Amino acid sequence: MTHFKEKDPRRVYTGGAGWPFIESADYLNDPNARIQHWGEGLRSIINTSAPQTTFDFRHIIERVSMPYVSHEIGQWCVYPNFKEIEKYDGVLKAKNFEIFMESLEESGIGHLADSFLLASGKLQALCYKADIEAALRTPQMAGFQLLDLHDFPGQGTALVGVLDPFWEEKGYISPEEYSRFCNETVALARMEKRVFSTGETFEAKVEVAHFGNEILSDPDIRWKVSTQWDTLIAEGSFEKKEILLDNEQDLGSIHIPLDHILYPLQLTLEVSVNQFSNSWDFWVYPEVKAELDKGDVHVTGVLDQAAQKVLNDGGKVLWALQKNTLSAASGGDIEIGFSSIFWNTAWTSGQAPHTLGILCDPEHGALATFPTEYHSNWQWWDAMHHGQAIILNNFENKIEPLVRIIDDWFENRSLGLIIEAQVGEGKIIVSGADLLTGFEDRLEAKQLLNSLLNYMSSSQFQPAENISINELERMVK
């Protein structure tokens, strides 16, 4: 290090990419400042901490005596894009993709390949946004290094890019969308949570990270909160004489009472600094009584004799599986979390999480009062955190889930988070997410359970396929 610094002092030097720490280096390139570490599995901050945007890495870089650049952050995966196969028109062929596509067809869900790509891609982009913004929120952090912007076909098939190996877009995020959170100037919001009840006040501390060519004088800083349909809820502006070349620059705070919200909403906070804009989704749910109105639905965490009697008598059962009760053969050994897969399971000896988020129909009656898109967003964190993936291939009849989980492309099992079925004369919804344990303190669980109960009490609840009691019993340990 010393030799080369003396030989060519025009450059800045470090000991290597990721390690080691060398005192004579000009900066440290280190892998610890990221939201998912190698071998961390479901213990990572993105999979253990309820949705929020306050965390940063100052506790890591404060221990380092030189500029700190994080090493290979991200590594978030997306489902393969099988349309890429035709691009390999030279000596190299995408044989791995051909194998994955054949496996998906064998599971009877080949028609979902494009939907898996887009839904998992939305989750991948969300994870990258969380990773990059955490770095930008960290005071005195010198920079971050992504593993990649595009996929790496080797090392077990590392589909970690928002671009394919040919540096082309995949269709789920544009350069303009990506540059909202990864740019020379990025608006940031520190929110202690993303899910609120109508009795609360939405609060956010707004900051900016600016590393452009010059200081911004008298910047135009505006914010607004709007619905999914662009209906304006609130708006405002901040005054600041100048924005320096730095981060953790406070712009102001936002406080919005939510007592005027009458029904479940997904809202978006957008902050703009001159031409640079960024945004964050959050959710507001009406306050739900401690005891839900279950109507004529029997709600249970176990398929006991009482639940079976209701089904045999032609009644309705909502079975919310208790965590860790699903048998291995039914999916109990599939470790799911909120985030996407890290790097890939083949090259990490099966590191969790093993799945790529959810896929659903946002217009389905079961989700009528649980606002959602077709893909994972932060309101699904609670269900995935308390959830298990149900293997649908085991059932005699083909079950189309209300909410599907996207499996790892090496396995390509047909997986469900929430399913419905006819059981003899009765009807059932089985939720792989435990919606009952700690119910009182889980706003998302309350709202999702309420939405399912409303659906089950309506004329829309007409499951198309049959599952036997014996099949249900075999699901659990």
GROMACS .gro file of N, CA and C in nm, residues 26-135:
model
  330
   26ASP      N    1  -0.652   0.490   0.234
   26ASP     CA    2  -0.721   0.619   0.232
   26ASP      C    3  -0.869   0.605   0.266
   27TYR      N    4  -0.924   0.486   0.245
   27TYR     CA    5  -1.064   0.461   0.283
   27TYR      C    6  -1.082   0.311   0.303
   28LEU      N    7  -1.189   0.276   0.374
   28LEU     CA    8  -1.220   0.136   0.401
   28LEU      C    9  -1.341   0.094   0.319
   29ASN      N   10  -1.329  -0.016   0.247
   29ASN     CA   11  -1.441  -0.075   0.174
   29ASN      C   12  -1.484  -0.200   0.252
   30ASP      N   13  -1.599  -0.191   0.321
   30ASP     CA   14  -1.635  -0.288   0.425
   30ASP      C   15  -1.778  -0.339   0.404
   31PRO      N   16  -1.806  -0.468   0.431
   31PRO     CA   17  -1.937  -0.525   0.402
   31PRO      C   18  -2.041  -0.513   0.512
   32ASN      N   19  -2.013  -0.445   0.621
   32ASN     CA   20  -2.105  -0.448   0.736
   32ASN      C   21  -2.220  -0.350   0.729
   33ALA      N   22  -2.206  -0.241   0.656
   33ALA     CA   23  -2.312  -0.139   0.651
   33ALA      C   24  -2.411  -0.170   0.540
   34ARG      N   25  -2.496  -0.268   0.564
   34ARG     CA   26  -2.601  -0.302   0.469
   34ARG      C   27  -2.713  -0.372   0.547
   35ILE      N   28  -2.830  -0.384   0.485
   35ILE     CA   29  -2.945  -0.433   0.561
   35ILE      C   30  -2.963  -0.584   0.553
   36GLN      N   31  -2.875  -0.653   0.482
   36GLN     CA   32  -2.876  -0.799   0.482
   36GLN      C   33  -2.733  -0.846   0.469
   37HIS      N   34  -2.684  -0.918   0.570
   37HIS     CA   35  -2.547  -0.967   0.568
   37HIS      C   36  -2.542  -1.112   0.524
   38TRP      N   37  -2.425  -1.151   0.478
   38TRP     CA   38  -2.401  -1.290   0.444
   38TRP      C   39  -2.426  -1.378   0.567
   39GLY      N   40  -2.508  -1.480   0.550
   39GLY     CA   41  -2.536  -1.574   0.658
   39GLY      C   42  -2.637  -1.525   0.760
   40GLU      N   43  -2.691  -1.405   0.741
   40GLU     CA   44  -2.782  -1.348   0.841
   40GLU      C   45  -2.922  -1.407   0.832
   41GLY      N   46  -2.960  -1.454   0.715
   41GLY     CA   47  -3.091  -1.515   0.699
   41GLY      C   48  -3.203  -1.421   0.736
   42LEU      N   49  -3.296  -1.471   0.818
   42LEU     CA   50  -3.412  -1.391   0.857
   42LEU      C   51  -3.385  -1.303   0.978
   43ARG      N   52  -3.260  -1.296   1.023
   43ARG     CA   53  -3.224  -1.210   1.136
   43ARG      C   54  -3.187  -1.068   1.092
   44SER      N   55  -3.191  -1.041   0.964
   44SER     CA   56  -3.153  -0.909   0.912
   44SER      C   57  -3.254  -0.803   0.952
   45ILE      N   58  -3.211  -0.678   0.945
   45ILE     CA   59  -3.299  -0.569   0.989
   45ILE      C   60  -3.425  -0.560   0.903
   46ILE      N   61  -3.414  -0.590   0.775
   46ILE     CA   62  -3.531  -0.579   0.688
   46ILE      C   63  -3.633  -0.688   0.717
   47ASN      N   64  -3.589  -0.797   0.778
   47ASN     CA   65  -3.680  -0.908   0.809
   47ASN      C   66  -3.717  -0.919   0.956
   48THR      N   67  -3.656  -0.838   1.042
   48THR     CA   68  -3.691  -0.843   1.185
   48THR      C   69  -3.751  -0.713   1.236
   49SER      N   70  -3.724  -0.602   1.170
   49SER     CA   71  -3.771  -0.472   1.216
   49SER      C   72  -3.894  -0.431   1.137
   50ALA      N   73  -4.005  -0.403   1.206
   50ALA     CA   74  -4.128  -0.361   1.139
   50ALA      C   75  -4.100  -0.240   1.050
   51PRO      N   76  -4.173  -0.225   0.941
   51PRO     CA   77  -4.143  -0.122   0.840
   51PRO      C   78  -4.124   0.017   0.898
   52GLN      N   79  -4.008   0.075   0.871
   52GLN     CA   80  -3.973   0.210   0.915
   52GLN      C   81  -3.856   0.259   0.833
   53THR      N   82  -3.825   0.387   0.843
   53THR     CA   83  -3.715   0.444   0.765
   53THR      C   84  -3.624   0.530   0.853
   54THR      N   85  -3.601   0.485   0.975
   54THR     CA   86  -3.517   0.565   1.066
   54THR      C   87  -3.377   0.509   1.081
   55PHE      N   88  -3.357   0.380   1.053
   55PHE     CA   89  -3.227   0.318   1.082
   55PHE      C   90  -3.120   0.366   0.984
   56ASP      N   91  -2.998   0.372   1.034
   56ASP     CA   92  -2.882   0.399   0.950
   56ASP      C   93  -2.764   0.323   1.006
   57PHE      N   94  -2.645   0.352   0.956
   57PHE     CA   95  -2.527   0.272   0.990
   57PHE      C   96  -2.422   0.351   1.067
   58ARG      N   97  -2.462   0.456   1.135
   58ARG     CA   98  -2.364   0.539   1.205
   58ARG      C   99  -2.291   0.460   1.313
   59HIS      N  100  -2.360   0.364   1.375
   59HIS     CA  101  -2.296   0.285   1.481
   59HIS      C  102  -2.182   0.200   1.426
   60ILE      N  103  -2.181   0.176   1.296
   60ILE     CA  104  -2.073   0.100   1.234
   60ILE      C  105  -1.958   0.190   1.192
   61ILE      N  106  -1.989   0.298   1.123
   61ILE     CA  107  -1.881   0.379   1.068
   61ILE      C  108  -1.816   0.469   1.173
   62GLU      N  109  -1.885   0.492   1.286
   62GLU     CA  110  -1.823   0.572   1.392
   62GLU      C  111  -1.702   0.502   1.453
   63ARG      N  112  -1.693   0.371   1.434
   63ARG     CA  113  -1.581   0.295   1.488
   63ARG      C  114  -1.459   0.296   1.395
   64VAL      N  115  -1.475   0.356   1.278
   64VAL     CA  116  -1.369   0.352   1.176
   64VAL      C  117  -1.305   0.489   1.164
   65SER      N  118  -1.173   0.491   1.157
   65SER     CA  119  -1.098   0.617   1.159
   65SER      C  120  -1.073   0.675   1.021
   66MET      N  121  -1.130   0.617   0.917
   66MET     CA  122  -1.109   0.667   0.781
   66MET      C  123  -1.242   0.666   0.706
   67PRO      N  124  -1.251   0.731   0.591
   67PRO     CA  125  -1.376   0.729   0.514
   67PRO      C  126  -1.423   0.586   0.487
   68TYR      N  127  -1.555   0.567   0.499
   68TYR     CA  128  -1.615   0.434   0.494
   68TYR      C  129  -1.704   0.421   0.370
   69VAL      N  130  -1.675   0.321   0.287
   69VAL     CA  131  -1.757   0.288   0.171
   69VAL      C  132  -1.809   0.146   0.189
   70SER      N  133  -1.941   0.128   0.186
   70SER     CA  134  -1.996  -0.006   0.208
   70SER      C  135  -1.974  -0.094   0.086
   71HIS      N  136  -1.952  -0.222   0.112
   71HIS     CA  137  -1.913  -0.319   0.009
   71HIS      C  138  -2.029  -0.407  -0.034
   72GLU      N  139  -2.061  -0.405  -0.163
   72GLU     CA  140  -2.158  -0.497  -0.223
   72GLU      C  141  -2.292  -0.501  -0.150
   73ILE      N  142  -2.350  -0.383  -0.125
   73ILE     CA  143  -2.482  -0.381  -0.065
   73ILE      C  144  -2.585  -0.430  -0.167
   74GLY      N  145  -2.701  -0.462  -0.119
   74GLY     CA  146  -2.806  -0.509  -0.207
   74GLY      C  147  -2.804  -0.659  -0.222
   75GLN      N  148  -2.771  -0.706  -0.340
   75GLN     CA  149  -2.771  -0.848  -0.375
   75GLN      C  150  -2.912  -0.906  -0.369
   76TRP      N  151  -3.013  -0.821  -0.396
   76TRP     CA  152  -3.152  -0.865  -0.392
   76TRP      C  153  -3.190  -0.929  -0.525
   77CYS      N  154  -3.256  -1.043  -0.518
   77CYS     CA  155  -3.285  -1.122  -0.637
   77CYS      C  156  -3.424  -1.095  -0.694
   78VAL      N  157  -3.438  -1.136  -0.819
   78VAL     CA  158  -3.564  -1.128  -0.892
   78VAL      C  159  -3.583  -1.260  -0.965
   79TYR      N  160  -3.707  -1.294  -0.997
   79TYR     CA  161  -3.733  -1.417  -1.070
   79TYR      C  162  -3.677  -1.406  -1.212
   80PRO      N  163  -3.632  -1.517  -1.271
   80PRO     CA  164  -3.574  -1.511  -1.406
   80PRO      C  165  -3.672  -1.458  -1.511
   81ASN      N  166  -3.616  -1.387  -1.608
   81ASN     CA  167  -3.692  -1.342  -1.724
   81ASN      C  168  -3.662  -1.438  -1.839
   82PHE      N  169  -3.751  -1.531  -1.864
   82PHE     CA  170  -3.724  -1.635  -1.963
   82PHE      C  171  -3.721  -1.581  -2.106
   83LYS      N  172  -3.770  -1.460  -2.125
   83LYS     CA  173  -3.762  -1.400  -2.258
   83LYS      C  174  -3.618  -1.362  -2.294
   84GLU      N  175  -3.530  -1.365  -2.195
   84GLU     CA  176  -3.388  -1.337  -2.222
   84GLU      C  177  -3.321  -1.450  -2.299
   85ILE      N  178  -3.379  -1.569  -2.294
   85ILE     CA  179  -3.314  -1.686  -2.354
   85ILE      C  180  -3.277  -1.660  -2.499
   86GLU      N  181  -3.366  -1.596  -2.573
   86GLU     CA  182  -3.342  -1.573  -2.715
   86GLU      C  183  -3.230  -1.473  -2.741
   87LYS      N  184  -3.189  -1.398  -2.639
   87LYS     CA  185  -3.080  -1.302  -2.657
   87LYS      C  186  -2.944  -1.372  -2.665
   88TYR      N  187  -2.937  -1.494  -2.616
   88TYR     CA  188  -2.810  -1.567  -2.617
   88TYR      C  189  -2.795  -1.635  -2.754
   89ASP      N  190  -2.752  -1.556  -2.854
   89ASP     CA  191  -2.745  -1.607  -2.991
   89ASP      C  192  -2.601  -1.632  -3.036
   90GLY      N  193  -2.508  -1.636  -2.940
   90GLY     CA  194  -2.368  -1.665  -2.973
   90GLY      C  195  -2.328  -1.802  -2.924
   91VAL      N  196  -2.204  -1.813  -2.877
   91VAL     CA  197  -2.155  -1.943  -2.831
   91VAL      C  198  -2.209  -1.979  -2.693
   92LEU      N  199  -2.255  -1.880  -2.616
   92LEU     CA  200  -2.311  -1.907  -2.484
   92LEU      C  201  -2.463  -1.922  -2.493
   93LYS      N  202  -2.516  -2.018  -2.421
   93LYS     CA  203  -2.660  -2.041  -2.417
   93LYS      C  204  -2.708  -2.035  -2.273
   94ALA      N  205  -2.832  -1.988  -2.255
   94ALA     CA  206  -2.889  -1.976  -2.120
   94ALA      C  207  -2.952  -2.109  -2.079
   95LYS      N  208  -2.869  -2.212  -2.069
   95LYS     CA  209  -2.920  -2.345  -2.034
   95LYS      C  210  -2.979  -2.345  -1.893
   96ASN      N  211  -2.923  -2.262  -1.804
   96ASN     CA  212  -2.980  -2.256  -1.669
   96ASN      C  213  -3.125  -2.208  -1.675
   97PHE      N  214  -3.152  -2.105  -1.756
   97PHE     CA  215  -3.288  -2.054  -1.768
   97PHE      C  216  -3.380  -2.159  -1.831
   98GLU      N  217  -3.328  -2.237  -1.924
   98GLU     CA  218  -3.410  -2.341  -1.985
   98GLU      C  219  -3.451  -2.446  -1.882
   99ILE      N  220  -3.359  -2.479  -1.792
   99ILE     CA  221  -3.389  -2.575  -1.685
   99ILE      C  222  -3.494  -2.518  -1.590
  100PHE      N  223  -3.477  -2.390  -1.552
  100PHE     CA  224  -3.572  -2.327  -1.460
  100PHE      C  225  -3.711  -2.319  -1.523
  101MET      N  226  -3.717  -2.286  -1.652
  101MET     CA  227  -3.846  -2.274  -1.721
  101MET      C  228  -3.916  -2.410  -1.729
  102GLU      N  229  -3.840  -2.514  -1.758
  102GLU     CA  230  -3.897  -2.649  -1.763
  102GLU      C  231  -3.951  -2.691  -1.626
  103SER      N  232  -3.877  -2.656  -1.521
  103SER     CA  233  -3.921  -2.689  -1.385
  103SER      C  234  -4.051  -2.617  -1.351
  104LEU      N  235  -4.063  -2.492  -1.391
  104LEU     CA  236  -4.186  -2.415  -1.364
  104LEU      C  237  -4.304  -2.477  -1.437
  105GLU      N  238  -4.283  -2.519  -1.561
  105GLU     CA  239  -4.389  -2.585  -1.638
  105GLU      C  240  -4.432  -2.714  -1.571
  106GLU      N  241  -4.337  -2.789  -1.519
  106GLU     CA  242  -4.369  -2.916  -1.454
  106GLU      C  243  -4.453  -2.896  -1.329
  107SER      N  244  -4.441  -2.778  -1.266
  107SER     CA  245  -4.523  -2.747  -1.149
  107SER      C  246  -4.661  -2.697  -1.186
  108GLY      N  247  -4.686  -2.684  -1.316
  108GLY     CA  248  -4.818  -2.641  -1.362
  108GLY      C  249  -4.844  -2.493  -1.354
  109ILE      N  250  -4.738  -2.414  -1.340
  109ILE     CA  251  -4.756  -2.269  -1.326
  109ILE      C  252  -4.666  -2.192  -1.423
  110GLY      N  253  -4.636  -2.255  -1.536
  110GLY     CA  254  -4.553  -2.188  -1.636
  110GLY      C  255  -4.614  -2.059  -1.687
  111HIS      N  256  -4.747  -2.051  -1.687
  111HIS     CA  257  -4.815  -1.931  -1.736
  111HIS      C  258  -4.793  -1.810  -1.646
  112LEU      N  259  -4.736  -1.832  -1.527
  112LEU     CA  260  -4.715  -1.722  -1.433
  112LEU      C  261  -4.575  -1.664  -1.439
  113ALA      N  262  -4.492  -1.710  -1.532
  113ALA     CA  263  -4.352  -1.667  -1.537
  113ALA      C  264  -4.339  -1.516  -1.545
  114ASP      N  265  -4.412  -1.452  -1.634
  114ASP     CA  266  -4.401  -1.307  -1.649
  114ASP      C  267  -4.451  -1.235  -1.525
  115SER      N  268  -4.558  -1.286  -1.466
  115SER     CA  269  -4.611  -1.225  -1.343
  115SER      C  270  -4.512  -1.239  -1.228
  116PHE      N  271  -4.446  -1.354  -1.219
  116PHE     CA  272  -4.344  -1.374  -1.117
  116PHE      C  273  -4.230  -1.273  -1.134
  117LEU      N  274  -4.188  -1.253  -1.259
  117LEU     CA  275  -4.081  -1.157  -1.287
  117LEU      C  276  -4.120  -1.017  -1.239
  118LEU      N  277  -4.237  -0.970  -1.278
  118LEU     CA  278  -4.277  -0.833  -1.247
  118LEU      C  279  -4.301  -0.815  -1.097
  119ALA      N  280  -4.371  -0.910  -1.034
  119ALA     CA  281  -4.402  -0.896  -0.891
  119ALA      C  282  -4.275  -0.904  -0.807
  120SER      N  283  -4.188  -1.001  -0.837
  120SER     CA  284  -4.063  -1.011  -0.761
  120SER      C  285  -3.971  -0.894  -0.792
  121GLY      N  286  -3.979  -0.842  -0.914
  121GLY     CA  287  -3.899  -0.725  -0.949
  121GLY      C  288  -3.939  -0.602  -0.870
  122LYS      N  289  -4.068  -0.584  -0.846
  122LYS     CA  290  -4.113  -0.472  -0.764
  122LYS      C  291  -4.059  -0.484  -0.622
  123LEU      N  292  -4.057  -0.608  -0.568
  123LEU     CA  293  -4.000  -0.628  -0.435
  123LEU      C  294  -3.850  -0.605  -0.437
  124GLN      N  295  -3.781  -0.653  -0.538
  124GLN     CA  296  -3.637  -0.631  -0.550
  124GLN      C  297  -3.606  -0.481  -0.547
  125ALA      N  298  -3.679  -0.403  -0.626
  125ALA     CA  299  -3.656  -0.259  -0.630
  125ALA      C  300  -3.683  -0.194  -0.495
  126LEU      N  301  -3.787  -0.240  -0.427
  126LEU     CA  302  -3.819  -0.188  -0.294
  126LEU      C  303  -3.704  -0.215  -0.196
  127CYS      N  304  -3.646  -0.336  -0.204
  127CYS     CA  305  -3.534  -0.371  -0.115
  127CYS      C  306  -3.411  -0.286  -0.146
  128TYR      N  307  -3.384  -0.263  -0.274
  128TYR     CA  308  -3.271  -0.178  -0.311
  128TYR      C  309  -3.292  -0.035  -0.261
  129LYS      N  310  -3.413   0.014  -0.273
  129LYS     CA  311  -3.444   0.148  -0.224
  129LYS      C  312  -3.417   0.158  -0.074
  130ALA      N  313  -3.459   0.057   0.002
  130ALA     CA  314  -3.437   0.057   0.147
  130ALA      C  315  -3.288   0.055   0.179
  131ASP      N  316  -3.211  -0.025   0.107
  131ASP     CA  317  -3.067  -0.037   0.130
  131ASP      C  318  -2.995   0.094   0.100
  132ILE      N  319  -3.024   0.151  -0.016
  132ILE     CA  320  -2.955   0.272  -0.060
  132ILE      C  321  -2.993   0.391   0.028
  133GLU      N  322  -3.120   0.403   0.062
  133GLU     CA  323  -3.162   0.516   0.146
  133GLU      C  324  -3.100   0.507   0.285
  134ALA      N  325  -3.085   0.387   0.338
  134ALA     CA  326  -3.019   0.372   0.469
  134ALA      C  327  -2.877   0.425   0.463
  135ALA      N  328  -2.807   0.397   0.353
  135ALA     CA  329  -2.671   0.449   0.336
  135ALA      C  330  -2.672   0.601   0.325
   0.00000   0.00000   0.00000
